Amino acid sequence: MKMFSAVLLTTLGLISATAGSDAPCQNQGGACQDDSVTCTGGSYHSGLCSGTSSRRCCISADAACVGAGGLCEDDSLSCSGSFVSGLCGGSSHRRCCVSSSGGSGTTSGGCPSIISRAGWGAQPPKHSIGNMGAPAKYVFIHHGSSAPCYTQSTCSAKVRSYQNYHMSTTDGHGWTDIGYNFVVGEDGNAYEARGWTEIGAHTQHYNSVGIAICVIGDFNDRLPNDAALSKIKALIACGLANGHISAGYTLKGHRDVGSTDCPGQQLYNLIHGWPHYKSGTTLYG
């Protein structure tokens, strides 16, 4: 896992991360400690802890599984839901058990609850451009570069505004539908856009081989809240568990393959420490 730079969380009715606070580390499932101590089963990240420069955040390699509501264990053991690869540290046999009953907002198949297109008031697409022919090889993280939202009603309105802009032929892109596969709000909900299999319009040259998850808001100067970050991880776990995402997928930020600041500097810094992240702009690299 790569280091990422210091993160400053602004206070927008969310979690305060002022100077002298360990909250940024704790919010990522880590623990602040002196880096002379071994970070067992994980890696150190700078800029997330108060105190001296040697006091750094130890984030477990299991954090992605925990964030998806799962538990890392040997896959020879019984799992009440589905085992998902790529979310746990250790050997290849140590996998993430995501319960089918799950926690809050989790449904069968290790998947989070997802607000349907009808649920957020989507327009019908102009036409379909077809399905991806295989599980996604890439997962791209985007941000909407917009104001945030914290309730289902306001987030639904934001998703509609994204769709309107993407489809408009007068002041938008003129696409057939909203471009993303899923949209996530800081209300803690995931919103179905093109879904798991429909080819999107989100990341040039990669639309037929990757899915895009867009977080509502602008994340150049702050991170999404924990509810949104957990939902992103839960979506990825769901895609892995149900064969929509390849087990060997590559995670990238939009800016890794395009001239853009998307998904915002702070969110981009954060995903450098997530499983399967790989930088670089070479096509299919």
PDB file of C-alpha atoms in Angstrom:
ATOM      1  CA  MET A   1       0.000   0.000   0.000  1.00  0.00           C
ATOM      2  CA  LYS A   2       1.382   3.374  -0.944  1.00  0.00           C
ATOM      3  CA  MET A   3       1.657   6.336   1.352  1.00  0.00           C
ATOM      4  CA  PHE A   4      -0.664   9.194   0.763  1.00  0.00           C
ATOM      5  CA  SER A   5      -0.191  12.766   1.858  1.00  0.00           C
ATOM      6  CA  ALA A   6      -1.745  14.635   4.746  1.00  0.00           C
ATOM      7  CA  VAL A   7      -5.498  14.903   4.730  1.00  0.00           C
ATOM      8  CA  LEU A   8      -7.394  17.817   6.243  1.00  0.00           C
ATOM      9  CA  LEU A   9     -11.079  17.199   6.875  1.00  0.00           C
ATOM     10  CA  THR A  10     -13.229  20.320   6.910  1.00  0.00           C
ATOM     11  CA  THR A  11     -16.189  20.567   9.214  1.00  0.00           C
ATOM     12  CA  LEU A  12     -19.455  20.423   7.249  1.00  0.00           C
ATOM     13  CA  GLY A  13     -21.591  18.946   9.964  1.00  0.00           C
ATOM     14  CA  LEU A  14     -19.448  15.825   9.683  1.00  0.00           C
ATOM     15  CA  ILE A  15     -16.428  14.657  11.668  1.00  0.00           C
ATOM     16  CA  SER A  16     -14.061  17.328  12.870  1.00  0.00           C
ATOM     17  CA  ALA A  17     -10.388  16.753  12.149  1.00  0.00           C
ATOM     18  CA  THR A  18      -8.647  19.689  13.734  1.00  0.00           C
ATOM     19  CA  ALA A  19      -4.981  19.977  14.575  1.00  0.00           C
ATOM     20  CA  GLY A  20      -4.037  17.763  17.476  1.00  0.00           C
ATOM     21  CA  SER A  21      -6.660  15.147  16.581  1.00  0.00           C
ATOM     22  CA  ASP A  22      -6.156  11.503  15.617  1.00  0.00           C
ATOM     23  CA  ALA A  23      -9.628  11.402  14.035  1.00  0.00           C
ATOM     24  CA  PRO A  24      -8.420  11.264  10.386  1.00  0.00           C
ATOM     25  CA  CYS A  25      -6.521   8.045  11.171  1.00  0.00           C
ATOM     26  CA  GLN A  26      -9.298   6.548  13.262  1.00  0.00           C
ATOM     27  CA  ASN A  27     -11.851   7.340  10.547  1.00  0.00           C
ATOM     28  CA  GLN A  28      -9.871   5.108   8.175  1.00  0.00           C
ATOM     29  CA  GLY A  29      -9.829   2.213  10.647  1.00  0.00           C
ATOM     30  CA  GLY A  30      -6.278   2.911  11.756  1.00  0.00           C
ATOM     31  CA  ALA A  31      -4.414   3.521  15.012  1.00  0.00           C
ATOM     32  CA  CYS A  32      -1.836   6.232  15.691  1.00  0.00           C
ATOM     33  CA  GLN A  33       1.472   5.010  17.108  1.00  0.00           C
ATOM     34  CA  ASP A  34       5.191   5.651  16.877  1.00  0.00           C
ATOM     35  CA  ASP A  35       6.528   4.257  13.610  1.00  0.00           C
ATOM     36  CA  SER A  36       9.395   2.549  15.454  1.00  0.00           C
ATOM     37  CA  VAL A  37       6.735   0.001  16.445  1.00  0.00           C
ATOM     38  CA  THR A  38       5.830  -2.645  13.857  1.00  0.00           C
ATOM     39  CA  CYS A  39       2.549  -1.996  12.064  1.00  0.00           C
ATOM     40  CA  THR A  40       1.324  -5.573  12.278  1.00  0.00           C
ATOM     41  CA  GLY A  41      -0.650  -6.734   9.242  1.00  0.00           C
ATOM     42  CA  GLY A  42      -0.786  -3.316   7.642  1.00  0.00           C
ATOM     43  CA  SER A  43       1.215  -0.253   6.630  1.00  0.00           C
ATOM     44  CA  TYR A  44       2.004   3.232   7.917  1.00  0.00           C
ATOM     45  CA  HIS A  45       0.463   6.403   6.443  1.00  0.00           C
ATOM     46  CA  SER A  46       1.724   9.901   7.190  1.00  0.00           C
ATOM     47  CA  GLY A  47      -0.237  13.055   7.942  1.00  0.00           C
ATOM     48  CA  LEU A  48      -3.190  11.459   9.731  1.00  0.00           C
ATOM     49  CA  CYS A  49      -2.002  11.673  13.355  1.00  0.00           C
ATOM     50  CA  SER A  50      -1.332  14.412  15.861  1.00  0.00           C
ATOM     51  CA  GLY A  51       2.068  14.852  17.479  1.00  0.00           C
ATOM     52  CA  THR A  52       5.561  14.337  16.074  1.00  0.00           C
ATOM     53  CA  SER A  53       6.354  13.239  12.518  1.00  0.00           C
ATOM     54  CA  SER A  54       7.285   9.776  13.784  1.00  0.00           C
ATOM     55  CA  ARG A  55       3.746   9.270  15.088  1.00  0.00           C
ATOM     56  CA  ARG A  56       1.943   7.757  12.118  1.00  0.00           C
ATOM     57  CA  CYS A  57      -1.257   5.918  11.247  1.00  0.00           C
ATOM     58  CA  CYS A  58      -1.094   2.119  11.129  1.00  0.00           C
ATOM     59  CA  ILE A  59      -3.885   0.939   8.819  1.00  0.00           C
ATOM     60  CA  SER A  60      -4.560  -2.772   8.717  1.00  0.00           C
ATOM     61  CA  ALA A  61      -4.536  -4.589   5.395  1.00  0.00           C
ATOM     62  CA  ASP A  62      -7.955  -5.853   6.487  1.00  0.00           C
ATOM     63  CA  ALA A  63      -9.470  -2.358   6.550  1.00  0.00           C
ATOM     64  CA  ALA A  64     -11.183  -2.757   3.162  1.00  0.00           C
ATOM     65  CA  CYS A  65     -12.950  -5.905   4.339  1.00  0.00           C
ATOM     66  CA  VAL A  66     -14.022  -4.273   7.597  1.00  0.00           C
ATOM     67  CA  GLY A  67     -15.250  -1.243   5.664  1.00  0.00           C
ATOM     68  CA  ALA A  68     -17.397  -3.545   3.532  1.00  0.00           C
ATOM     69  CA  GLY A  69     -18.960  -5.005   6.664  1.00  0.00           C
ATOM     70  CA  GLY A  70     -16.973  -8.249   6.499  1.00  0.00           C
ATOM     71  CA  LEU A  71     -14.511 -10.299   8.516  1.00  0.00           C
ATOM     72  CA  CYS A  72     -11.193 -11.668   7.263  1.00  0.00           C
ATOM     73  CA  GLU A  73     -10.785 -15.404   7.857  1.00  0.00           C
ATOM     74  CA  ASP A  74      -9.385 -18.524   6.235  1.00  0.00           C
ATOM     75  CA  ASP A  75     -11.669 -19.623   3.397  1.00  0.00           C
ATOM     76  CA  SER A  76     -11.577 -23.199   4.690  1.00  0.00           C
ATOM     77  CA  LEU A  77     -13.964 -21.985   7.394  1.00  0.00           C
ATOM     78  CA  SER A  78     -17.708 -21.612   6.955  1.00  0.00           C
ATOM     79  CA  CYS A  79     -18.916 -18.168   5.837  1.00  0.00           C
ATOM     80  CA  SER A  80     -22.534 -17.186   6.504  1.00  0.00           C
ATOM     81  CA  GLY A  81     -22.524 -15.133   3.303  1.00  0.00           C
ATOM     82  CA  SER A  82     -19.931 -14.969   0.524  1.00  0.00           C
ATOM     83  CA  PHE A  83     -16.125 -14.961   0.482  1.00  0.00           C
ATOM     84  CA  VAL A  84     -14.647 -12.013  -1.420  1.00  0.00           C
ATOM     85  CA  SER A  85     -11.006 -11.986  -2.571  1.00  0.00           C
ATOM     86  CA  GLY A  86      -8.650  -9.027  -2.533  1.00  0.00           C
ATOM     87  CA  LEU A  87      -9.871  -7.327   0.648  1.00  0.00           C
ATOM     88  CA  CYS A  88      -7.650  -9.018   3.273  1.00  0.00           C
ATOM     89  CA  GLY A  89      -3.985  -9.128   4.133  1.00  0.00           C
ATOM     90  CA  GLY A  90      -2.029 -12.352   4.366  1.00  0.00           C
ATOM     91  CA  SER A  91      -2.221 -15.471   2.223  1.00  0.00           C
ATOM     92  CA  SER A  92      -4.577 -15.967  -0.729  1.00  0.00           C
ATOM     93  CA  HIS A  93      -6.673 -18.289   1.446  1.00  0.00           C
ATOM     94  CA  ARG A  94      -7.428 -15.440   3.855  1.00  0.00           C
ATOM     95  CA  ARG A  95     -10.529 -13.838   2.388  1.00  0.00           C
ATOM     96  CA  CYS A  96     -13.309 -11.464   3.396  1.00  0.00           C
ATOM     97  CA  CYS A  97     -16.513 -13.106   4.610  1.00  0.00           C
ATOM     98  CA  VAL A  98     -19.365 -10.701   3.891  1.00  0.00           C
ATOM     99  CA  SER A  99     -22.532 -11.886   5.595  1.00  0.00           C
ATOM    100  CA  SER A 100     -25.655 -12.304   3.484  1.00  0.00           C
ATOM    101  CA  SER A 101     -27.667 -10.864   6.352  1.00  0.00           C
ATOM    102  CA  GLY A 102     -25.027  -8.199   6.685  1.00  0.00           C
ATOM    103  CA  GLY A 103     -25.185  -5.089   8.757  1.00  0.00           C
ATOM    104  CA  SER A 104     -27.050  -1.888   8.113  1.00  0.00           C
ATOM    105  CA  GLY A 105     -27.871  -1.490   4.446  1.00  0.00           C
ATOM    106  CA  THR A 106     -26.645  -4.907   3.346  1.00  0.00           C
ATOM    107  CA  THR A 107     -28.688  -7.341   1.274  1.00  0.00           C
ATOM    108  CA  SER A 108     -28.123 -10.861  -0.048  1.00  0.00           C
ATOM    109  CA  GLY A 109     -24.991 -11.799  -1.947  1.00  0.00           C
ATOM    110  CA  GLY A 110     -22.808  -9.551   0.202  1.00  0.00           C
ATOM    111  CA  CYS A 111     -24.235  -6.481  -1.535  1.00  0.00           C
ATOM    112  CA  PRO A 112     -25.302  -3.177  -0.018  1.00  0.00           C
ATOM    113  CA  SER A 113     -28.800  -1.864  -0.568  1.00  0.00           C
ATOM    114  CA  ILE A 114     -28.876   0.195  -3.760  1.00  0.00           C
ATOM    115  CA  ILE A 115     -31.449   2.863  -4.622  1.00  0.00           C
ATOM    116  CA  SER A 116     -32.922   1.815  -7.970  1.00  0.00           C
ATOM    117  CA  ARG A 117     -33.241   4.124 -10.943  1.00  0.00           C
ATOM    118  CA  ALA A 118     -36.955   4.342 -10.266  1.00  0.00           C
ATOM    119  CA  GLY A 119     -36.164   5.174  -6.641  1.00  0.00           C
ATOM    120  CA  TRP A 120     -34.210   8.317  -7.541  1.00  0.00           C
ATOM    121  CA  GLY A 121     -36.447   9.318 -10.439  1.00  0.00           C
ATOM    122  CA  ALA A 122     -34.256   8.536 -13.444  1.00  0.00           C
ATOM    123  CA  GLN A 123     -35.206   9.379 -16.987  1.00  0.00           C
ATOM    124  CA  PRO A 124     -35.202   6.393 -19.332  1.00  0.00           C
ATOM    125  CA  PRO A 125     -32.030   6.164 -21.420  1.00  0.00           C
ATOM    126  CA  LYS A 126     -32.272   7.342 -25.022  1.00  0.00           C
ATOM    127  CA  HIS A 127     -31.065   3.866 -26.026  1.00  0.00           C
ATOM    128  CA  SER A 128     -28.720   1.146 -24.811  1.00  0.00           C
ATOM    129  CA  ILE A 129     -25.140   0.992 -26.047  1.00  0.00           C
ATOM    130  CA  GLY A 130     -24.723  -2.611 -24.918  1.00  0.00           C
ATOM    131  CA  ASN A 131     -23.268  -4.633 -22.078  1.00  0.00           C
ATOM    132  CA  MET A 132     -19.660  -5.298 -21.109  1.00  0.00           C
ATOM    133  CA  GLY A 133     -18.642  -8.690 -22.407  1.00  0.00           C
ATOM    134  CA  ALA A 134     -16.776  -9.755 -19.263  1.00  0.00           C
ATOM    135  CA  PRO A 135     -16.348  -8.787 -15.595  1.00  0.00           C
ATOM    136  CA  ALA A 136     -14.867  -5.302 -15.195  1.00  0.00           C
ATOM    137  CA  LYS A 137     -11.068  -5.229 -15.180  1.00  0.00           C
ATOM    138  CA  TYR A 138     -11.033  -1.709 -13.744  1.00  0.00           C
ATOM    139  CA  VAL A 139     -12.839   0.240 -11.043  1.00  0.00           C
ATOM    140  CA  PHE A 140     -12.609   4.014 -11.424  1.00  0.00           C
ATOM    141  CA  ILE A 141     -13.324   6.441  -8.611  1.00  0.00           C
ATOM    142  CA  HIS A 142     -14.856   9.784  -9.623  1.00  0.00           C
ATOM    143  CA  HIS A 143     -16.322  12.772  -7.845  1.00  0.00           C
ATOM    144  CA  GLY A 144     -19.179  14.897  -9.108  1.00  0.00           C
ATOM    145  CA  SER A 145     -17.345  18.202  -8.481  1.00  0.00           C
ATOM    146  CA  SER A 146     -20.560  19.596  -7.029  1.00  0.00           C
ATOM    147  CA  ALA A 147     -22.149  20.574  -3.742  1.00  0.00           C
ATOM    148  CA  PRO A 148     -22.565  17.674  -1.278  1.00  0.00           C
ATOM    149  CA  CYS A 149     -25.774  16.008  -0.097  1.00  0.00           C
ATOM    150  CA  TYR A 150     -26.684  14.289   3.152  1.00  0.00           C
ATOM    151  CA  THR A 151     -30.256  13.036   2.739  1.00  0.00           C
ATOM    152  CA  GLN A 152     -31.821  10.632   0.257  1.00  0.00           C
ATOM    153  CA  SER A 153     -34.079  13.335  -1.171  1.00  0.00           C
ATOM    154  CA  THR A 154     -31.253  15.810  -1.804  1.00  0.00           C
ATOM    155  CA  CYS A 155     -28.900  13.111  -3.081  1.00  0.00           C
ATOM    156  CA  SER A 156     -31.597  11.819  -5.455  1.00  0.00           C
ATOM    157  CA  ALA A 157     -31.953  15.357  -6.785  1.00  0.00           C
ATOM    158  CA  LYS A 158     -28.179  15.523  -7.309  1.00  0.00           C
ATOM    159  CA  VAL A 159     -28.166  12.231  -9.235  1.00  0.00           C
ATOM    160  CA  ARG A 160     -31.000  13.575 -11.435  1.00  0.00           C
ATOM    161  CA  SER A 161     -28.974  16.729 -12.066  1.00  0.00           C
ATOM    162  CA  TYR A 162     -25.973  14.641 -13.117  1.00  0.00           C
ATOM    163  CA  GLN A 163     -28.162  12.650 -15.493  1.00  0.00           C
ATOM    164  CA  ASN A 164     -29.719  15.811 -16.934  1.00  0.00           C
ATOM    165  CA  TYR A 165     -26.285  17.284 -17.626  1.00  0.00           C
ATOM    166  CA  HIS A 166     -24.933  14.084 -19.135  1.00  0.00           C
ATOM    167  CA  MET A 167     -27.943  13.694 -21.446  1.00  0.00           C
ATOM    168  CA  SER A 168     -28.560  17.325 -22.437  1.00  0.00           C
ATOM    169  CA  THR A 169     -27.725  18.217 -26.009  1.00  0.00           C
ATOM    170  CA  THR A 170     -27.852  21.967 -25.331  1.00  0.00           C
ATOM    171  CA  ASP A 171     -25.698  22.503 -22.218  1.00  0.00           C
ATOM    172  CA  GLY A 172     -24.317  19.039 -21.457  1.00  0.00           C
ATOM    173  CA  HIS A 173     -22.611  16.039 -23.054  1.00  0.00           C
ATOM    174  CA  GLY A 174     -25.510  14.709 -25.109  1.00  0.00           C
ATOM    175  CA  TRP A 175     -24.935  11.133 -23.907  1.00  0.00           C
ATOM    176  CA  THR A 176     -27.574   8.406 -23.957  1.00  0.00           C
ATOM    177  CA  ASP A 177     -27.830   8.274 -20.140  1.00  0.00           C
ATOM    178  CA  ILE A 178     -26.017   9.186 -16.940  1.00  0.00           C
ATOM    179  CA  GLY A 179     -22.417   8.149 -17.502  1.00  0.00           C
ATOM    180  CA  TYR A 180     -21.502   6.406 -14.235  1.00  0.00           C
ATOM    181  CA  ASN A 181     -22.322   2.868 -13.159  1.00  0.00           C
ATOM    182  CA  PHE A 182     -23.110   3.897  -9.578  1.00  0.00           C
ATOM    183  CA  VAL A 183     -23.325   7.136  -7.629  1.00  0.00           C
ATOM    184  CA  VAL A 184     -22.695   7.336  -3.873  1.00  0.00           C
ATOM    185  CA  GLY A 185     -23.939  10.070  -1.548  1.00  0.00           C
ATOM    186  CA  GLU A 186     -22.885  11.161   1.907  1.00  0.00           C
ATOM    187  CA  ASP A 187     -26.324  10.028   3.020  1.00  0.00           C
ATOM    188  CA  GLY A 188     -24.741   6.555   2.936  1.00  0.00           C
ATOM    189  CA  ASN A 189     -26.733   5.365  -0.070  1.00  0.00           C
ATOM    190  CA  ALA A 190     -25.605   3.926  -3.386  1.00  0.00           C
ATOM    191  CA  TYR A 191     -27.659   4.929  -6.432  1.00  0.00           C
ATOM    192  CA  GLU A 192     -27.980   2.733  -9.501  1.00  0.00           C
ATOM    193  CA  ALA A 193     -26.891   4.558 -12.652  1.00  0.00           C
ATOM    194  CA  ARG A 194     -25.959   2.259 -15.552  1.00  0.00           C
ATOM    195  CA  GLY A 195     -25.526  -0.651 -13.146  1.00  0.00           C
ATOM    196  CA  TRP A 196     -23.088  -3.531 -13.206  1.00  0.00           C
ATOM    197  CA  THR A 197     -23.126  -4.590 -16.854  1.00  0.00           C
ATOM    198  CA  GLU A 198     -24.175  -1.653 -19.057  1.00  0.00           C
ATOM    199  CA  ILE A 199     -21.263   0.065 -20.824  1.00  0.00           C
ATOM    200  CA  GLY A 200     -20.859   3.513 -19.307  1.00  0.00           C
ATOM    201  CA  ALA A 201     -19.609   6.910 -20.456  1.00  0.00           C
ATOM    202  CA  HIS A 202     -17.199   7.857 -17.699  1.00  0.00           C
ATOM    203  CA  THR A 203     -13.547   7.156 -18.502  1.00  0.00           C
ATOM    204  CA  GLN A 204     -12.343   7.528 -22.077  1.00  0.00           C
ATOM    205  CA  HIS A 205     -10.888   4.320 -23.571  1.00  0.00           C
ATOM    206  CA  TYR A 206     -12.006   2.258 -20.553  1.00  0.00           C
ATOM    207  CA  ASN A 207     -15.807   2.364 -20.662  1.00  0.00           C
ATOM    208  CA  SER A 208     -16.202  -1.154 -22.039  1.00  0.00           C
ATOM    209  CA  VAL A 209     -13.794  -2.747 -19.559  1.00  0.00           C
ATOM    210  CA  GLY A 210     -14.375  -0.789 -16.349  1.00  0.00           C
ATOM    211  CA  ILE A 211     -17.031   0.530 -14.017  1.00  0.00           C
ATOM    212  CA  ALA A 212     -17.163   3.972 -12.439  1.00  0.00           C
ATOM    213  CA  ILE A 213     -18.321   4.864  -8.945  1.00  0.00           C
ATOM    214  CA  CYS A 214     -18.922   8.588  -8.515  1.00  0.00           C
ATOM    215  CA  VAL A 215     -19.186  10.246  -5.098  1.00  0.00           C
ATOM    216  CA  ILE A 216     -21.457  13.287  -4.929  1.00  0.00           C
ATOM    217  CA  GLY A 217     -19.486  16.366  -3.875  1.00  0.00           C
ATOM    218  CA  ASP A 218     -16.070  17.949  -4.378  1.00  0.00           C
ATOM    219  CA  PHE A 219     -13.150  16.238  -2.659  1.00  0.00           C
ATOM    220  CA  ASN A 220     -10.174  18.428  -3.440  1.00  0.00           C
ATOM    221  CA  ASP A 221     -10.083  19.857   0.087  1.00  0.00           C
ATOM    222  CA  ARG A 222     -11.783  17.185   2.178  1.00  0.00           C
ATOM    223  CA  LEU A 223     -12.675  13.495   2.208  1.00  0.00           C
ATOM    224  CA  PRO A 224     -16.140  11.987   1.808  1.00  0.00           C
ATOM    225  CA  ASN A 225     -17.651  10.971   5.127  1.00  0.00           C
ATOM    226  CA  ASP A 226     -17.366   7.437   6.487  1.00  0.00           C
ATOM    227  CA  ALA A 227     -20.846   6.488   5.257  1.00  0.00           C
ATOM    228  CA  ALA A 228     -19.874   7.234   1.642  1.00  0.00           C
ATOM    229  CA  LEU A 229     -16.433   5.603   1.883  1.00  0.00           C
ATOM    230  CA  SER A 230     -17.910   2.443   3.373  1.00  0.00           C
ATOM    231  CA  LYS A 231     -20.500   2.293   0.596  1.00  0.00           C
ATOM    232  CA  ILE A 232     -17.814   2.495  -2.110  1.00  0.00           C
ATOM    233  CA  LYS A 233     -15.981  -0.425  -0.521  1.00  0.00           C
ATOM    234  CA  ALA A 234     -19.219  -2.371  -0.130  1.00  0.00           C
ATOM    235  CA  LEU A 235     -20.031  -1.883  -3.818  1.00  0.00           C
ATOM    236  CA  ILE A 236     -16.603  -3.197  -4.815  1.00  0.00           C
ATOM    237  CA  ALA A 237     -17.022  -6.190  -2.491  1.00  0.00           C
ATOM    238  CA  CYS A 238     -20.458  -6.857  -4.003  1.00  0.00           C
ATOM    239  CA  GLY A 239     -19.074  -6.722  -7.541  1.00  0.00           C
ATOM    240  CA  LEU A 240     -16.321  -9.169  -6.630  1.00  0.00           C
ATOM    241  CA  ALA A 241     -18.669 -11.560  -4.838  1.00  0.00           C
ATOM    242  CA  ASN A 242     -21.128 -11.675  -7.727  1.00  0.00           C
ATOM    243  CA  GLY A 243     -18.729 -11.871 -10.662  1.00  0.00           C
ATOM    244  CA  HIS A 244     -19.233  -8.324 -11.934  1.00  0.00           C
ATOM    245  CA  ILE A 245     -15.644  -7.298 -11.116  1.00  0.00           C
ATOM    246  CA  SER A 246     -12.623  -9.425 -11.964  1.00  0.00           C
ATOM    247  CA  ALA A 247     -10.730 -10.812  -8.959  1.00  0.00           C
ATOM    248  CA  GLY A 248      -7.569  -9.234 -10.356  1.00  0.00           C
ATOM    249  CA  TYR A 249      -9.132  -5.836 -10.996  1.00  0.00           C
ATOM    250  CA  THR A 250      -7.174  -2.580 -10.962  1.00  0.00           C
ATOM    251  CA  LEU A 251      -8.412   0.414  -8.977  1.00  0.00           C
ATOM    252  CA  LYS A 252      -7.707   3.872 -10.359  1.00  0.00           C
ATOM    253  CA  GLY A 253      -8.753   7.464  -9.928  1.00  0.00           C
ATOM    254  CA  HIS A 254     -10.201   9.153 -13.000  1.00  0.00           C
ATOM    255  CA  ARG A 255      -7.149  11.438 -13.162  1.00  0.00           C
ATOM    256  CA  ASP A 256      -4.865   8.423 -13.603  1.00  0.00           C
ATOM    257  CA  VAL A 257      -6.077   8.039 -17.176  1.00  0.00           C
ATOM    258  CA  GLY A 258      -7.293  11.529 -18.094  1.00  0.00           C
ATOM    259  CA  SER A 259      -6.514  15.233 -17.850  1.00  0.00           C
ATOM    260  CA  THR A 260      -8.708  16.067 -14.854  1.00  0.00           C
ATOM    261  CA  ASP A 261      -8.489  16.648 -11.107  1.00  0.00           C
ATOM    262  CA  CYS A 262     -11.217  14.017 -10.564  1.00  0.00           C
ATOM    263  CA  PRO A 263     -11.809  12.454  -8.008  1.00  0.00           C
ATOM    264  CA  GLY A 264     -10.414  15.424  -6.065  1.00  0.00           C
ATOM    265  CA  GLN A 265      -7.003  15.611  -4.419  1.00  0.00           C
ATOM    266  CA  GLN A 266      -7.954  14.310  -0.974  1.00  0.00           C
ATOM    267  CA  LEU A 267     -10.003  11.352  -2.223  1.00  0.00           C
ATOM    268  CA  TYR A 268      -7.280  10.593  -4.775  1.00  0.00           C
ATOM    269  CA  ASN A 269      -4.669  10.563  -1.999  1.00  0.00           C
ATOM    270  CA  LEU A 270      -6.802   8.200   0.041  1.00  0.00           C
ATOM    271  CA  ILE A 271      -7.389   5.543  -2.623  1.00  0.00           C
ATOM    272  CA  HIS A 272      -3.622   5.142  -3.051  1.00  0.00           C
ATOM    273  CA  GLY A 273      -3.813   3.067   0.124  1.00  0.00           C
ATOM    274  CA  TRP A 274      -6.743   0.882  -0.995  1.00  0.00           C
ATOM    275  CA  PRO A 275      -6.339  -2.695  -2.283  1.00  0.00           C
ATOM    276  CA  HIS A 276      -5.633  -3.079  -6.014  1.00  0.00           C
ATOM    277  CA  TYR A 277      -4.783   0.595  -6.569  1.00  0.00           C
ATOM    278  CA  LYS A 278      -2.383   1.190  -9.425  1.00  0.00           C
ATOM    279  CA  SER A 279      -1.374   4.556 -10.857  1.00  0.00           C
ATOM    280  CA  GLY A 280      -0.294   5.238 -14.412  1.00  0.00           C
ATOM    281  CA  THR A 281      -1.953   6.386 -17.576  1.00  0.00           C
ATOM    282  CA  THR A 282      -0.927   3.692 -20.046  1.00  0.00           C
ATOM    283  CA  LEU A 283      -3.991   2.187 -21.712  1.00  0.00           C
ATOM    284  CA  TYR A 284      -4.930  -1.041 -19.946  1.00  0.00           C
ATOM    285  CA  GLY A 285      -1.907  -0.635 -17.664  1.00  0.00           C
TER     286      GLY A 285
END
